[in-house]
C-alpha angles and dihedrals in degrees: 000000000000114000094206118048121203118196122182117226133182096266102027140318137303114222124191131177110215091194098063104006095247110155139178136179104211119201093160130045091251111095121195102188102030135047128217116218116190116226103165147332096289105026139058136190114227114201128192109228092208102056101008092237111154138192133189114230136175115256088239089074091061125061123253089259091075098049099090092042093055098047 
């Protein structure tokens, strides 16, 4: 089971931490409740700022808006 769920929407992404319940609907590349940590060209680590839970995800799950913030 993934602790952080990423769902693509029409205008951005919905991100939800199943561990602490933290959630955000991001329509811009600036996240308030989560942090993007770049690990490579095709992957990213998404960390919840509330409980510090993290998950590695492929860049294809995020929109192109997030690419330059993760690298």
